[in-house]
mmCIF file of C-alpha atoms in Angstrom:
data_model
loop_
_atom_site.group_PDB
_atom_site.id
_atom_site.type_symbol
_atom_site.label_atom_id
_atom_site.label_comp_id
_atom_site.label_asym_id
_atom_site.label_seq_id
_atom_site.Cartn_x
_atom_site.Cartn_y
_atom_site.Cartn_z
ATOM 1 C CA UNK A 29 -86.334 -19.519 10.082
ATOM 2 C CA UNK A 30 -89.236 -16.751 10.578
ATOM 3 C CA UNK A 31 -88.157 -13.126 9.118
ATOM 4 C CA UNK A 32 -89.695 -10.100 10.791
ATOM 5 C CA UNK A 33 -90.879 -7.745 8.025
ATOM 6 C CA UNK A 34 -89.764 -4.476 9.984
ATOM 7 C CA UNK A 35 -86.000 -6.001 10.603
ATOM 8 C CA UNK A 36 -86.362 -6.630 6.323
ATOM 9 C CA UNK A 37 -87.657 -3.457 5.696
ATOM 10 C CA UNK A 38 -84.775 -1.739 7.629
ATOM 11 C CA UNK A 39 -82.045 -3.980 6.239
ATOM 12 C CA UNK A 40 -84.315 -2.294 2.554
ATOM 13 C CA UNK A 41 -83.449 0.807 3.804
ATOM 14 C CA UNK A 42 -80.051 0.253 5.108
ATOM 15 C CA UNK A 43 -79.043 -0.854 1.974
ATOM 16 C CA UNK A 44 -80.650 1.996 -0.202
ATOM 17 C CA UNK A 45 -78.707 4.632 1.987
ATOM 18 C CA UNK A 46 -75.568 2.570 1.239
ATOM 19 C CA UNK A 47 -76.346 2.504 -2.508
ATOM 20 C CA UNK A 48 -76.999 6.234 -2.494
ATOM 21 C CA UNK A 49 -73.405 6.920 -0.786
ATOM 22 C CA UNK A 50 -71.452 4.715 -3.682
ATOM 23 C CA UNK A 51 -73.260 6.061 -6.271
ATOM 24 C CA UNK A 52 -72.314 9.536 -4.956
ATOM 25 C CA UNK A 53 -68.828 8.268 -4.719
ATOM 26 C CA UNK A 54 -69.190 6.807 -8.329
ATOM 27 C CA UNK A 55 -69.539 10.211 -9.544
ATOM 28 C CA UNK A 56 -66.652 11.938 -7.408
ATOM 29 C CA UNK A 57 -64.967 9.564 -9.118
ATOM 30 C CA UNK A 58 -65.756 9.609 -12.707
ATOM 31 C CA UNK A 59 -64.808 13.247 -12.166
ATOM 32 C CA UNK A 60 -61.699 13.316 -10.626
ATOM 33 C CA UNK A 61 -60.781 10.674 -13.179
ATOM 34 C CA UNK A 62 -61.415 12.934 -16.559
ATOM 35 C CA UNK A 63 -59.450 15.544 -14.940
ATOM 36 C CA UNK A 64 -56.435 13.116 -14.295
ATOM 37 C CA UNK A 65 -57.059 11.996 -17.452
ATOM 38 C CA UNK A 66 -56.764 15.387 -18.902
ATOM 39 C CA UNK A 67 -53.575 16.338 -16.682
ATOM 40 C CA UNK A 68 -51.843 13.504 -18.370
ATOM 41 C CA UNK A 69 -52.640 14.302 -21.775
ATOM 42 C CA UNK A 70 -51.638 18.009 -21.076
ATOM 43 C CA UNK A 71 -48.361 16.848 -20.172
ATOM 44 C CA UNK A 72 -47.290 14.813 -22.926
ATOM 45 C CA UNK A 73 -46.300 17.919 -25.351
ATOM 46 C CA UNK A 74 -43.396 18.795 -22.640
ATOM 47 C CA UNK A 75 -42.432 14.900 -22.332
ATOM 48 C CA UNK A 76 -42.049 14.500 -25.682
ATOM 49 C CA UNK A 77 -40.053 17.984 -26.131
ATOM 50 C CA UNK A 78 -38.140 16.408 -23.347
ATOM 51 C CA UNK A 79 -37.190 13.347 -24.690
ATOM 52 C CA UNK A 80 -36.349 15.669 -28.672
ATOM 53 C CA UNK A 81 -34.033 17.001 -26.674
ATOM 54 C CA UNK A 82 -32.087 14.543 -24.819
ATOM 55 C CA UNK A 83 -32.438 12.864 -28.279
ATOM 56 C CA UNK A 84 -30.536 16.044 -30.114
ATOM 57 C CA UNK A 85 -28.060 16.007 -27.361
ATOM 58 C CA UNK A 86 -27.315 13.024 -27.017
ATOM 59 C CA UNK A 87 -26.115 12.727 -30.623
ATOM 60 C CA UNK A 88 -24.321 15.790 -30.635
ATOM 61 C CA UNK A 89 -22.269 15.211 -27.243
ATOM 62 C CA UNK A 90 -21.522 12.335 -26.792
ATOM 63 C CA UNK A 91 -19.273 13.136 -23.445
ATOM 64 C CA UNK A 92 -22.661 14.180 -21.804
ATOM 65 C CA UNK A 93 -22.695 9.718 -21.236
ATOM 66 C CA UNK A 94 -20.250 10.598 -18.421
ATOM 67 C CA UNK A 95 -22.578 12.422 -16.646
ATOM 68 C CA UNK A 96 -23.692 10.777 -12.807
ATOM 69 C CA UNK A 97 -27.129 9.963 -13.246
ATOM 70 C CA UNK A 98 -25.693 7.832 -15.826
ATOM 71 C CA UNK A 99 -23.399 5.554 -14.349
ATOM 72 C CA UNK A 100 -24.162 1.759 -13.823
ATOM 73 C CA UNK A 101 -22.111 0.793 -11.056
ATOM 74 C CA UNK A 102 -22.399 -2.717 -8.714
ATOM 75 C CA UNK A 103 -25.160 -2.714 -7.282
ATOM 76 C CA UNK A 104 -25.458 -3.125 -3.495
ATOM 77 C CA UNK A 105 -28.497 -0.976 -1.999
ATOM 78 C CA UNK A 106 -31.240 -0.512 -3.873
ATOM 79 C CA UNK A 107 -34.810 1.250 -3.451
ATOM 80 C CA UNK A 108 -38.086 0.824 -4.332
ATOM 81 C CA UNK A 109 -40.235 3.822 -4.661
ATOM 82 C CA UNK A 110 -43.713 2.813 -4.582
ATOM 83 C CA UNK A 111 -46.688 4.728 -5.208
ATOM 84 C CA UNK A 112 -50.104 4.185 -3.788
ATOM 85 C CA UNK A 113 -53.138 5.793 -2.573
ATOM 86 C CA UNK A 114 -54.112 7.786 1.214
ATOM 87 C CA UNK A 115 -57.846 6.375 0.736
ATOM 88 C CA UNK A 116 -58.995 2.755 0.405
ATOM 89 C CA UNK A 117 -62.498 1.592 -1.658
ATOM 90 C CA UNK A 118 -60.827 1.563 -4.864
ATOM 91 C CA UNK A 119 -60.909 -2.286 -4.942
ATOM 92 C CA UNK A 120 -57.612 -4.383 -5.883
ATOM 93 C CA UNK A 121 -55.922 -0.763 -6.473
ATOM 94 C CA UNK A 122 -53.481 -0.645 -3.643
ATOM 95 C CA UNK A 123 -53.167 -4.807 -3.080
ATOM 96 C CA UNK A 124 -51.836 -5.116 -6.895
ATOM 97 C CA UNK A 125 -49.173 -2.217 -6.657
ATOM 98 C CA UNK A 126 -48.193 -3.607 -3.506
ATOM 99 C CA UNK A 127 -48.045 -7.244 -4.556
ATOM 100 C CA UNK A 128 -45.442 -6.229 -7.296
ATOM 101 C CA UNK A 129 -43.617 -4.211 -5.240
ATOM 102 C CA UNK A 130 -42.935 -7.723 -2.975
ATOM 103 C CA UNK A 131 -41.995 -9.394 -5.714
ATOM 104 C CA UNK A 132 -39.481 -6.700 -7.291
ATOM 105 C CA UNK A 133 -37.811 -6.263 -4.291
ATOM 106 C CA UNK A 134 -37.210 -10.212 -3.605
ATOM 107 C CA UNK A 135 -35.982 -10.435 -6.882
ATOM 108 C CA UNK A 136 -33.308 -7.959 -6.628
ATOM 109 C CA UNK A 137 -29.611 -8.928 -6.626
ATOM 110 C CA UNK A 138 -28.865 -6.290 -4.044
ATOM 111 C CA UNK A 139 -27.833 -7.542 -0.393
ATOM 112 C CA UNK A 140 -29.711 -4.146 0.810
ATOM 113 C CA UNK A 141 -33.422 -2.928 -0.365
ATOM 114 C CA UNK A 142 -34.841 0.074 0.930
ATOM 115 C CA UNK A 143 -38.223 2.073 0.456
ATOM 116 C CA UNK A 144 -39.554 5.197 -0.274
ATOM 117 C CA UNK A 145 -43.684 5.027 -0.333
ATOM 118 C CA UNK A 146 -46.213 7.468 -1.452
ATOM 119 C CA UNK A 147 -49.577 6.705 -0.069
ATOM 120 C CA UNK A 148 -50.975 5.884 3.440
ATOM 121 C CA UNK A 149 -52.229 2.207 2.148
ATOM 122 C CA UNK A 150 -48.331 1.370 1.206
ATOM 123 C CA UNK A 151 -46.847 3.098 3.819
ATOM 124 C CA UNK A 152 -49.492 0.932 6.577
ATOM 125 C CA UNK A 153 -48.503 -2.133 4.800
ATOM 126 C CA UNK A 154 -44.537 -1.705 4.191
ATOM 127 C CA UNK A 155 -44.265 -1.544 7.752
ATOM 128 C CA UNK A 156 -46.308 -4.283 8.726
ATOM 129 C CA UNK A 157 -43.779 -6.620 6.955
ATOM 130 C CA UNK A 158 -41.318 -4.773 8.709
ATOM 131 C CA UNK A 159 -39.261 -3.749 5.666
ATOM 132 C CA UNK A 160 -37.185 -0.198 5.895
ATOM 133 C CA UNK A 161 -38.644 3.096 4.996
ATOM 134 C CA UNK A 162 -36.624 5.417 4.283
ATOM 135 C CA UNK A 163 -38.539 8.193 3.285
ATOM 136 C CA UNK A 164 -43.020 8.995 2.821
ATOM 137 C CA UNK A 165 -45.287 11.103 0.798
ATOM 138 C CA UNK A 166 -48.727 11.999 0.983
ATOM 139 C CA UNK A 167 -50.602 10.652 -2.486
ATOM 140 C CA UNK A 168 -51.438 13.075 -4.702
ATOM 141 C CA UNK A 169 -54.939 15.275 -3.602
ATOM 142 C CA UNK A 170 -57.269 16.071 -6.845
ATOM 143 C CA UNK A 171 -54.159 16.978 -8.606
ATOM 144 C CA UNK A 172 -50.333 16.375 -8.973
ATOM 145 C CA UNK A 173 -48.505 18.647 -7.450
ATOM 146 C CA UNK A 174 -44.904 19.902 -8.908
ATOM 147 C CA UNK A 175 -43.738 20.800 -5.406
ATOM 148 C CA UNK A 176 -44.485 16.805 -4.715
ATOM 149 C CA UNK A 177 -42.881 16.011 -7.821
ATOM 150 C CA UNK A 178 -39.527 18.322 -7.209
ATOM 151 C CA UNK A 179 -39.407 16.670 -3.152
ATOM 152 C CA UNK A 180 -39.574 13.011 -4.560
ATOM 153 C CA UNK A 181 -37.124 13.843 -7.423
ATOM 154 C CA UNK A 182 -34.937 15.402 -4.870
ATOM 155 C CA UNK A 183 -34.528 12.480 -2.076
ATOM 156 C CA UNK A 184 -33.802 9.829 -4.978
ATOM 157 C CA UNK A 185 -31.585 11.770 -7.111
ATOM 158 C CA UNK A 186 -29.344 12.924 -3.747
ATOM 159 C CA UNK A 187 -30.300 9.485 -2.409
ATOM 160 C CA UNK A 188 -28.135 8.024 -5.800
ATOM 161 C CA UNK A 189 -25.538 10.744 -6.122
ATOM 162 C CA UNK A 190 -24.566 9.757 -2.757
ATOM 163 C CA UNK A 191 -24.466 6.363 -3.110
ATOM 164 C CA UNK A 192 -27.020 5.953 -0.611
ATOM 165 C CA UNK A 193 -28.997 3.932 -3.436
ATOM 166 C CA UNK A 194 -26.891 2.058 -6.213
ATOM 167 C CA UNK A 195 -30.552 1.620 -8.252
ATOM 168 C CA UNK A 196 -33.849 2.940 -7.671
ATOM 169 C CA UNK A 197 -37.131 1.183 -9.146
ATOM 170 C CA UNK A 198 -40.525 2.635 -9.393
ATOM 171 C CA UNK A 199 -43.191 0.809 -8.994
ATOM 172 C CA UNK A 200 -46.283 2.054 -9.841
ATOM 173 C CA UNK A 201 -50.085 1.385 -11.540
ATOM 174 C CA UNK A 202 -50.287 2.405 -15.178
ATOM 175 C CA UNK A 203 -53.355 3.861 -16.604
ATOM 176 C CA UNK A 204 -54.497 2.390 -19.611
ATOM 177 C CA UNK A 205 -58.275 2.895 -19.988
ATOM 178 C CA UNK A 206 -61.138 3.519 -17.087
ATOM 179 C CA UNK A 207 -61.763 -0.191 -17.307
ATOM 180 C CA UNK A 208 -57.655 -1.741 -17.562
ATOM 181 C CA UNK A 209 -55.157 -0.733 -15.257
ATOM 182 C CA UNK A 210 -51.674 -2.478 -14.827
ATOM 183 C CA UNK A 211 -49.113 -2.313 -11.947
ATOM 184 C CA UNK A 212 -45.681 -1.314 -13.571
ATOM 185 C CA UNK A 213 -41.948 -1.996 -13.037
ATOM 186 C CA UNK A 214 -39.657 0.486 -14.211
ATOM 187 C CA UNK A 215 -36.033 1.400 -13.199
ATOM 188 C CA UNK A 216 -35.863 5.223 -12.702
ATOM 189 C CA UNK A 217 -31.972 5.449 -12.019
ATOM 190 C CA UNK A 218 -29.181 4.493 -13.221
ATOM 191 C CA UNK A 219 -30.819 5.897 -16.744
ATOM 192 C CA UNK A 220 -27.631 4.285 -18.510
ATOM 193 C CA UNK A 221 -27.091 5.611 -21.890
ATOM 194 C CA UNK A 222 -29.213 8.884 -23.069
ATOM 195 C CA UNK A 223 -30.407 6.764 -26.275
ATOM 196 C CA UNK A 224 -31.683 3.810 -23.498
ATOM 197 C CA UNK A 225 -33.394 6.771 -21.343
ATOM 198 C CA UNK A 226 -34.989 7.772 -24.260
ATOM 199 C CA UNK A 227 -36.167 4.063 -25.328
ATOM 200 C CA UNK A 228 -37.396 3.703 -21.753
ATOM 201 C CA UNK A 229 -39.672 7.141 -22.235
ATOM 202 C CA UNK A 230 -41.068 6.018 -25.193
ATOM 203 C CA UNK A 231 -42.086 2.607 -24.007
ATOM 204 C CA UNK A 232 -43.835 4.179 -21.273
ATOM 205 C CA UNK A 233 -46.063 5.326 -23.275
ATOM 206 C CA UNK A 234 -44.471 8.874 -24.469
ATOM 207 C CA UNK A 235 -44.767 9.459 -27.926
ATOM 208 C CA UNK A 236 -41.761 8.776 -29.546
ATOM 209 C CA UNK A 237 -39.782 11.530 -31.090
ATOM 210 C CA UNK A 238 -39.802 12.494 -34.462
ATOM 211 C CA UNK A 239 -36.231 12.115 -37.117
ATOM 212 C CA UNK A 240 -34.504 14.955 -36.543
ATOM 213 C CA UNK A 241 -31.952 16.512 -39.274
ATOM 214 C CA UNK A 242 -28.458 16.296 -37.174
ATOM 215 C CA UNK A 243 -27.741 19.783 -35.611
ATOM 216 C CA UNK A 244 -24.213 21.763 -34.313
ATOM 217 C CA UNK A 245 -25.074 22.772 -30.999
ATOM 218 C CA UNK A 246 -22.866 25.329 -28.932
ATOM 219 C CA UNK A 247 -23.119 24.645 -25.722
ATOM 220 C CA UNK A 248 -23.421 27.598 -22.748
ATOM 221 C CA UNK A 249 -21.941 27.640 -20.001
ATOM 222 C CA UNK A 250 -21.028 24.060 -20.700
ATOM 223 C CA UNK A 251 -21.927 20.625 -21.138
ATOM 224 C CA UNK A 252 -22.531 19.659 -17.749
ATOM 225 C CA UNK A 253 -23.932 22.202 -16.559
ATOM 226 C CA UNK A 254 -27.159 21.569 -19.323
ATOM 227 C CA UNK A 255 -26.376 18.085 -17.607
ATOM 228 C CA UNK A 256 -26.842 19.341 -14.174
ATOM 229 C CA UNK A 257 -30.103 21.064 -15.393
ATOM 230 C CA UNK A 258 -31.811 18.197 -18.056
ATOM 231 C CA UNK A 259 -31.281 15.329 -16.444
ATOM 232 C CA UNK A 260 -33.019 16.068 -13.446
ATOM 233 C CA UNK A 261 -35.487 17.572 -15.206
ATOM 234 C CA UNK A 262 -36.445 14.607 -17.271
ATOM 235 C CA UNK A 263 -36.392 12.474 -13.703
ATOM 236 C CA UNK A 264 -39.210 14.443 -12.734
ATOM 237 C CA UNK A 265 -40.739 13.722 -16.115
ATOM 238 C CA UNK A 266 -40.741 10.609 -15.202
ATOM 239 C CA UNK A 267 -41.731 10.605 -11.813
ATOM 240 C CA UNK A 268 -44.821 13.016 -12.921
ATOM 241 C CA UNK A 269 -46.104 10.194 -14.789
ATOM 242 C CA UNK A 270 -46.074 7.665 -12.216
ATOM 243 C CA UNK A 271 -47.807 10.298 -10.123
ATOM 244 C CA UNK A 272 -50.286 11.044 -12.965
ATOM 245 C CA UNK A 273 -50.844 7.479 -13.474
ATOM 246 C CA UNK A 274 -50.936 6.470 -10.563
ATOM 247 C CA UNK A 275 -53.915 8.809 -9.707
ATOM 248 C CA UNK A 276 -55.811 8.201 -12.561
ATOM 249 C CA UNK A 277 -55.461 4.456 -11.982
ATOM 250 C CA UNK A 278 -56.949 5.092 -8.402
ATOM 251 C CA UNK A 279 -59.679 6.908 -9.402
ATOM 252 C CA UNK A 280 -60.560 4.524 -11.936
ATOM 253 C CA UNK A 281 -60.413 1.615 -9.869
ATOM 254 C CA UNK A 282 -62.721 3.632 -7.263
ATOM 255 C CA UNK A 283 -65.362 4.754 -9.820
ATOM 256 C CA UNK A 284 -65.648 0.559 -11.275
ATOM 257 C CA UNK A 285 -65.625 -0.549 -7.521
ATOM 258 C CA UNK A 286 -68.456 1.906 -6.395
ATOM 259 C CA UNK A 287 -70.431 1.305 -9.491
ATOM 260 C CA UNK A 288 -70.239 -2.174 -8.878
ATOM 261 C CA UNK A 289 -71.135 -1.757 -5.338
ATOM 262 C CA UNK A 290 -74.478 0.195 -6.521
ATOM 263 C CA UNK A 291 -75.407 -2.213 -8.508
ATOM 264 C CA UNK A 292 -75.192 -5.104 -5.791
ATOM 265 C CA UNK A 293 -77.030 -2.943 -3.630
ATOM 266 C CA UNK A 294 -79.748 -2.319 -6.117
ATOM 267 C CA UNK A 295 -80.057 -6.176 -6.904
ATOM 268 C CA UNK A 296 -79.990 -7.343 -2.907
ATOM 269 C CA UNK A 297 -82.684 -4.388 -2.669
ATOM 270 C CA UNK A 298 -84.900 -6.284 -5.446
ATOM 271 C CA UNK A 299 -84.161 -10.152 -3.751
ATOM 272 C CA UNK A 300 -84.826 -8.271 -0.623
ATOM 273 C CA UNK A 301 -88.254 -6.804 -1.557
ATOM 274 C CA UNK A 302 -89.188 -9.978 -3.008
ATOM 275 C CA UNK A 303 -88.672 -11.033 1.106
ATOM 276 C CA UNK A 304 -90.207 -8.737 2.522
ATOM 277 C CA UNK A 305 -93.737 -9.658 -0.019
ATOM 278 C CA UNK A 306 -93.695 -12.878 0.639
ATOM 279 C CA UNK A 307 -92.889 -12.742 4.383
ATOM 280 C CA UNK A 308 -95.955 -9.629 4.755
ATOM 281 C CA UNK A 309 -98.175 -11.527 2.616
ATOM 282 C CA UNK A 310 -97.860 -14.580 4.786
ATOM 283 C CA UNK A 311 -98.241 -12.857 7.833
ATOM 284 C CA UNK A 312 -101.495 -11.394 6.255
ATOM 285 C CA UNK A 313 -102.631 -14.579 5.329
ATOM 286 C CA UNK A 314 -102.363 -16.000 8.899
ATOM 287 C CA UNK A 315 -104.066 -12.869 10.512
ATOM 288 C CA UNK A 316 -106.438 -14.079 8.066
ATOM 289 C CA UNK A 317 -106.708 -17.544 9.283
ATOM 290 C CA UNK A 318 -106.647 -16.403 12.888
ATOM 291 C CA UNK A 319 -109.476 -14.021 12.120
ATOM 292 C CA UNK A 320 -111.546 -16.530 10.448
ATOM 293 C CA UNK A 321 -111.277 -19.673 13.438
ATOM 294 C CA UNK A 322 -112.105 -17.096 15.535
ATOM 295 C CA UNK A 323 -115.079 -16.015 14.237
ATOM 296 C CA UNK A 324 -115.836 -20.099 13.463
ATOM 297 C CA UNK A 325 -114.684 -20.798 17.178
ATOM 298 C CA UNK A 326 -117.082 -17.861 18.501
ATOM 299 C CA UNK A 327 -120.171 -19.052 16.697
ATOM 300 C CA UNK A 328 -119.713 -22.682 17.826
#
């Protein structure tokens, strides 16, 4: 089939704009991503002061167990919170969370599953499979919010203290280098025992507390009210690094897809140029050809 040098030229330049607008994006991306990056390692000191603490008091009172948020009870509505991102490009990002999240929420025991979804993309496709929503959040911008962290803490924790949820999962990608990221089942509530929350911390990725010399707390006002307060408060520890992972997991994904995409563009440019050569240098050589009967043809 005959190729038009202009119509390869343009596709040439087509592509080169294309290759300029994901490299730009590649960029965005690698930048956004060190600061998440950072954000999570600046919270880790308050984690892990988090989780010395519920370690201290949970050997010193052991009535705190009693507490709500630590109740296992039978379980017959349960909800998924799943996080995902507003914008797409960021290759198998979104499809991977959302995969899992399918597959926890078939595999639950409960005879009701609900949702809660952070992100456009898993909002758009919850509701195409027609499965419940119960309540949405915008993603996270180019950082985490704690006012989004407080209002997602909020809904589940009232969501399971009255009984509107019996269990509530997260599902979410974790961050483990610019190049790895895995999507990640966790259950957020019930947090059973304080020990178990405390195991459950530490294997997502908090570093675990150090041996602590047993200490004779007095408690003020009371037990459960430093329940009321702590408890919560290490919910939204948890549900900050979701969010934190969860954004630097996008922005990773985005910066490997739109590096890969320049680089694709660059090597169709090259196969493309080699086209275009051969294609001009053919049409050169018959102008040639045509020149040269001519001339034979005229002198005849």
């Amino acid at each position: 089939m005959a190729q038009n040098p202009r119509d390869i030229r343009n596709r040439i330049r087509g592509i080169r704009n294309i290759g300029q607008v994901t490299g730009a994006m590649d960029m965005v991306a690698s930048s956004r991503l060190r600061r998440a990056q950072a954000s999570a390692q600046a919270a880790r000191p308050y984690a892990q002061r988090i989780h010395e603490i519920l370690q201290e008091v949970a050997a010193a009172c052991p009535a705190l167990e009693q507490h709500p948020l630590l109740q296992r009870r039978p379980v017959h509505k349960a909800c998924v919170v799943v996080f995902t991102s507003d914008k797409g490009l960021c290759g198998g990002y979104n499809s991977n969370v959302l995969n899992l999240a399918e597959k926890v929420a078939q595999g639950l025991t409960a005879s009701e599953t609900r949702f809660v979804v952070i992100g456009r993309k898993g909002i758009r496709h919850i509701r195409s499979l027609g499965l419940p929503i119960d309540q949405t959040f915008p993603a996270p911008g180019k950082e985490v919010d704690i006012q989004e962290i407080s209002a997602i803490a909020k809904t589940l924790i009232t969501g399971y203290v009255t009984h509107a949820y019996d269990e509530i999962h997260l599902v979410f990608s974790s961050f483990v280098s610019a190049m790895r990221t895995e999507p990640t089942h966790t259950l957020l509530l019930p947090l059973g025992t304080l020990s178990e929350a405390v195991e459950a911390g530490e294997d997502g990725g908090e570093t675990p507390a150090p041996a602590r010399k047993e200490i004779d707390f007095i408690f003020e006002p009371s037990v459960g009210k430093l329940a009321d307060y702590l408890l919560p408060l290490y919910i939204e520890v948890l549900i900050n690094r979701a969010l934190l992972d969860s954004s630097a997991s996008e922005h990773a994904a985005r910066m490997v897809a739109m590096r890969n995409a320049s680089e694709n563009a660059d090597e169709l440019i090259k196969q493309l140029s080699k086209t275009y050569n051969r294609v001009r240098q053919a049409s050169i050589t018959t102008e040639i050809l045509e020149v040269v009967s001519g001339a034979e043809a005229f002198h005849k």
